[in-house]
Short mmCIF file of C-alpha atoms in Angstrom, two decimals:
data_model
loop_
_atom_site.label_atom_id
_atom_site.label_comp_id
_atom_site.label_asym_id
_atom_site.label_seq_id
_atom_site.Cartn_x
_atom_site.Cartn_y
_atom_site.Cartn_z
CA VAL A 1 190.88 98.47 189.84
CA PHE A 2 190.82 101.35 192.66
CA GLY A 3 193.16 104.09 193.45
CA LYS A 4 194.61 107.17 192.19
CA HIS A 5 194.37 107.67 188.27
CA LYS A 6 193.95 106.08 184.79
CA GLN A 7 196.96 107.04 182.34
CA GLY A 8 200.42 105.69 181.58
CA THR A 9 200.62 102.12 181.38
CA SER A 10 199.10 100.90 184.41
CA ASP A 11 195.48 102.09 185.82
CA SER A 12 194.32 102.94 189.63
CA PHE A 13 190.66 104.13 190.06
CA GLY A 14 187.20 102.92 190.72
CA PHE A 15 185.56 100.95 188.36
CA PHE A 16 181.72 99.75 188.57
CA ASP A 17 181.15 97.45 185.66
CA GLN A 18 179.11 94.63 184.16
CA GLU A 19 180.40 91.77 181.98
CA GLN A 20 179.52 91.96 178.46
CA SER A 21 180.06 90.04 174.98
CA GLY A 22 179.63 90.84 171.23
CA ASP A 23 178.74 94.08 169.91
CA ILE A 24 177.01 96.92 171.98
CA VAL A 25 175.92 100.48 172.81
CA ALA A 26 176.40 101.65 176.18
CA THR A 27 174.93 105.43 177.38
CA LEU A 28 175.22 106.61 180.54
CA TYR A 29 173.81 110.03 181.84
CA LEU A 30 176.14 111.79 183.84
CA GLU A 31 174.60 114.68 185.86
CA LYS A 32 177.58 115.97 187.91
CA LEU A 33 181.48 115.41 188.57
CA THR A 34 182.14 116.58 191.99
CA ARG A 35 186.01 117.38 191.62
CA ARG A 36 188.50 117.28 194.32
CA ASN A 37 191.39 118.75 191.97
CA ASN A 38 191.92 119.56 188.38
CA ASP A 39 192.64 115.82 187.63
CA SER A 40 189.43 114.32 189.01
CA LYS A 41 187.59 112.26 186.30
CA GLY A 42 184.69 110.14 185.78
CA GLY A 43 182.54 108.61 183.16
CA LEU A 44 182.13 105.74 180.99
CA MET A 45 184.69 102.65 180.26
CA ILE A 46 184.89 99.40 177.98
CA ARG A 47 187.48 97.43 179.33
CA ALA A 48 188.96 94.12 178.29
CA SER A 49 189.65 92.88 181.95
CA HIS A 50 190.40 94.02 185.64
CA SER A 51 193.99 94.03 185.29
CA VAL A 52 195.79 97.22 185.68
CA ASP A 53 197.42 97.16 182.45
CA ALA A 54 194.25 96.19 180.50
CA PRO A 55 193.44 97.34 176.86
CA HIS A 56 190.41 100.03 177.12
CA VAL A 57 188.18 102.79 175.54
CA SER A 58 186.89 105.42 177.96
CA LEU A 59 185.05 108.68 177.70
CA LEU A 60 185.35 110.70 180.66
CA VAL A 61 184.79 114.30 182.09
CA THR A 62 187.94 115.49 183.55
CA ALA A 63 187.77 118.48 186.09
CA LYS A 64 190.20 120.41 183.91
CA ASP A 65 190.19 119.32 180.27
CA GLY A 66 186.30 118.57 179.99
CA ILE A 67 185.13 115.65 177.94
CA THR A 68 188.01 113.64 177.03
CA MET A 69 188.58 110.11 175.24
CA PHE A 70 191.20 107.77 176.49
CA ALA A 71 192.52 104.78 175.01
CA ARG A 72 195.00 101.92 175.24
CA SER A 73 194.90 99.56 172.25
CA ALA A 74 196.94 96.49 173.82
CA THR A 75 197.66 94.96 177.17
CA GLY A 76 200.84 97.04 178.95
CA GLY A 77 200.19 99.84 176.19
CA THR A 78 200.54 103.45 177.09
CA THR A 79 196.92 105.22 177.53
CA THR A 80 196.37 108.32 175.00
CA SER A 81 193.71 110.88 175.33
CA GLU A 82 192.19 113.42 173.13
CA ASN A 83 189.82 115.97 174.55
CA VAL A 84 187.20 118.19 173.30
CA GLY A 85 187.17 120.97 176.13
CA VAL A 86 183.42 120.79 176.76
CA TRP A 87 182.20 120.74 180.18
CA ALA A 88 178.90 120.92 181.35
CA GLU A 89 176.35 119.04 183.74
CA ASP A 90 173.55 116.98 182.50
CA MET A 91 175.70 114.99 179.59
CA GLU A 92 175.09 111.64 178.13
CA LEU A 93 178.00 109.85 177.30
CA ARG A 94 177.96 106.82 174.36
CA LEU A 95 180.44 104.29 173.36
CA GLU A 96 179.54 101.79 170.42
CA LYS A 97 181.44 98.95 170.21
CA THR A 98 181.93 96.92 166.75
CA GLY A 99 184.47 94.06 167.28
CA ASN A 100 187.52 95.89 168.54
CA SER A 101 186.50 99.59 167.39
CA VAL A 102 184.72 102.08 169.83
CA LYS A 103 183.17 105.13 168.61
CA CYS A 104 183.27 107.65 171.35
CA MET A 105 180.10 110.33 171.54
CA TYR A 106 178.38 112.59 173.74
CA LYS A 107 175.37 115.07 173.97
CA HIS A 108 173.98 117.67 176.29
CA ALA A 109 170.89 115.78 177.77
CA SER A 110 168.34 117.97 176.05
CA ALA A 111 170.11 117.66 172.73
CA THR A 112 168.66 115.21 169.80
CA GLU A 113 172.29 114.66 168.05
CA TRP A 114 175.30 113.10 169.05
CA PHE A 115 178.91 114.73 168.82
CA VAL A 116 181.25 112.18 167.59
CA ILE A 117 184.79 112.45 169.04
CA GLY A 118 186.34 109.73 167.18
CA THR A 119 186.84 106.13 166.85
CA LYS A 120 189.51 103.96 168.75
CA THR A 121 190.51 100.52 168.64
CA ALA A 122 191.65 98.14 171.32
CA ASP A 123 191.77 94.57 171.93
CA LEU A 124 188.76 94.06 173.86
CA ASP A 125 187.60 90.71 172.34
CA THR A 126 190.44 88.42 172.97
CA GLY A 127 188.51 86.63 176.10
CA GLY A 128 185.20 87.03 174.52
CA ILE A 129 184.02 88.75 177.73
CA TYR A 130 184.77 92.41 178.49
CA HIS A 131 183.87 94.76 180.87
CA VAL A 132 181.43 97.96 180.61
CA GLY A 133 180.87 100.69 183.44
CA GLN A 134 181.25 103.71 185.44
CA ALA A 135 184.95 104.70 186.10
CA LEU A 136 185.95 107.43 188.71
CA SER A 137 189.24 108.81 190.06
CA SER A 138 189.79 111.70 192.49
CA ALA A 139 193.41 111.88 191.27
CA ASP A 140 194.48 111.78 194.80
CA HIS A 141 194.54 108.86 196.83
CA GLY A 142 193.72 111.29 200.05
CA GLN A 143 190.49 112.51 198.42
CA HIS A 144 187.24 111.15 196.98
CA ALA A 145 185.51 112.49 193.99
CA ARG A 146 181.83 111.76 193.20
CA LEU A 147 180.02 110.91 190.13
CA THR A 148 176.41 111.64 189.83
CA THR A 149 174.85 109.41 187.13
CA GLY A 150 171.75 107.99 186.05
CA SER A 151 171.37 104.69 184.86
CA LEU A 152 173.98 102.97 182.56
CA VAL A 153 172.07 101.55 179.72
CA VAL A 154 173.67 98.54 177.44
CA GLU A 155 172.10 97.53 174.48
CA ALA A 156 173.16 95.05 171.84
CA ALA A 157 174.24 96.74 168.60
#
């Protein structure tokens, strides 16, 4: 899934993922998002498939809105978003998946406690396998954004 942005009923962005099954906790250290415009975004995503209209839950840093939770609950549905307006470098993003529920959290890398943004439900387990990884969009086909991260850690919940 590559291209311009991630919203509406179909997506277009870079997704660097691994297959998973069952309940997990995925944590990504995000050092920096080098933006190209205010709609550039990058971070952590759990996605049912690589289809452009697949259900997903994402915790992304956007250039204009800070940390934002995105979700599409069903295939072909509309992506919704909620942001907390926080933006800093050296953040950790976490998605905790239990069944089709995903809890979205973040913290500054030096902090000990996680801030919970909320929990979203999406049809992620319909095929038994889903995808977890880093998502990135410049929001402009003519530009490139850069996401500087540490390792993605995925553990059984």
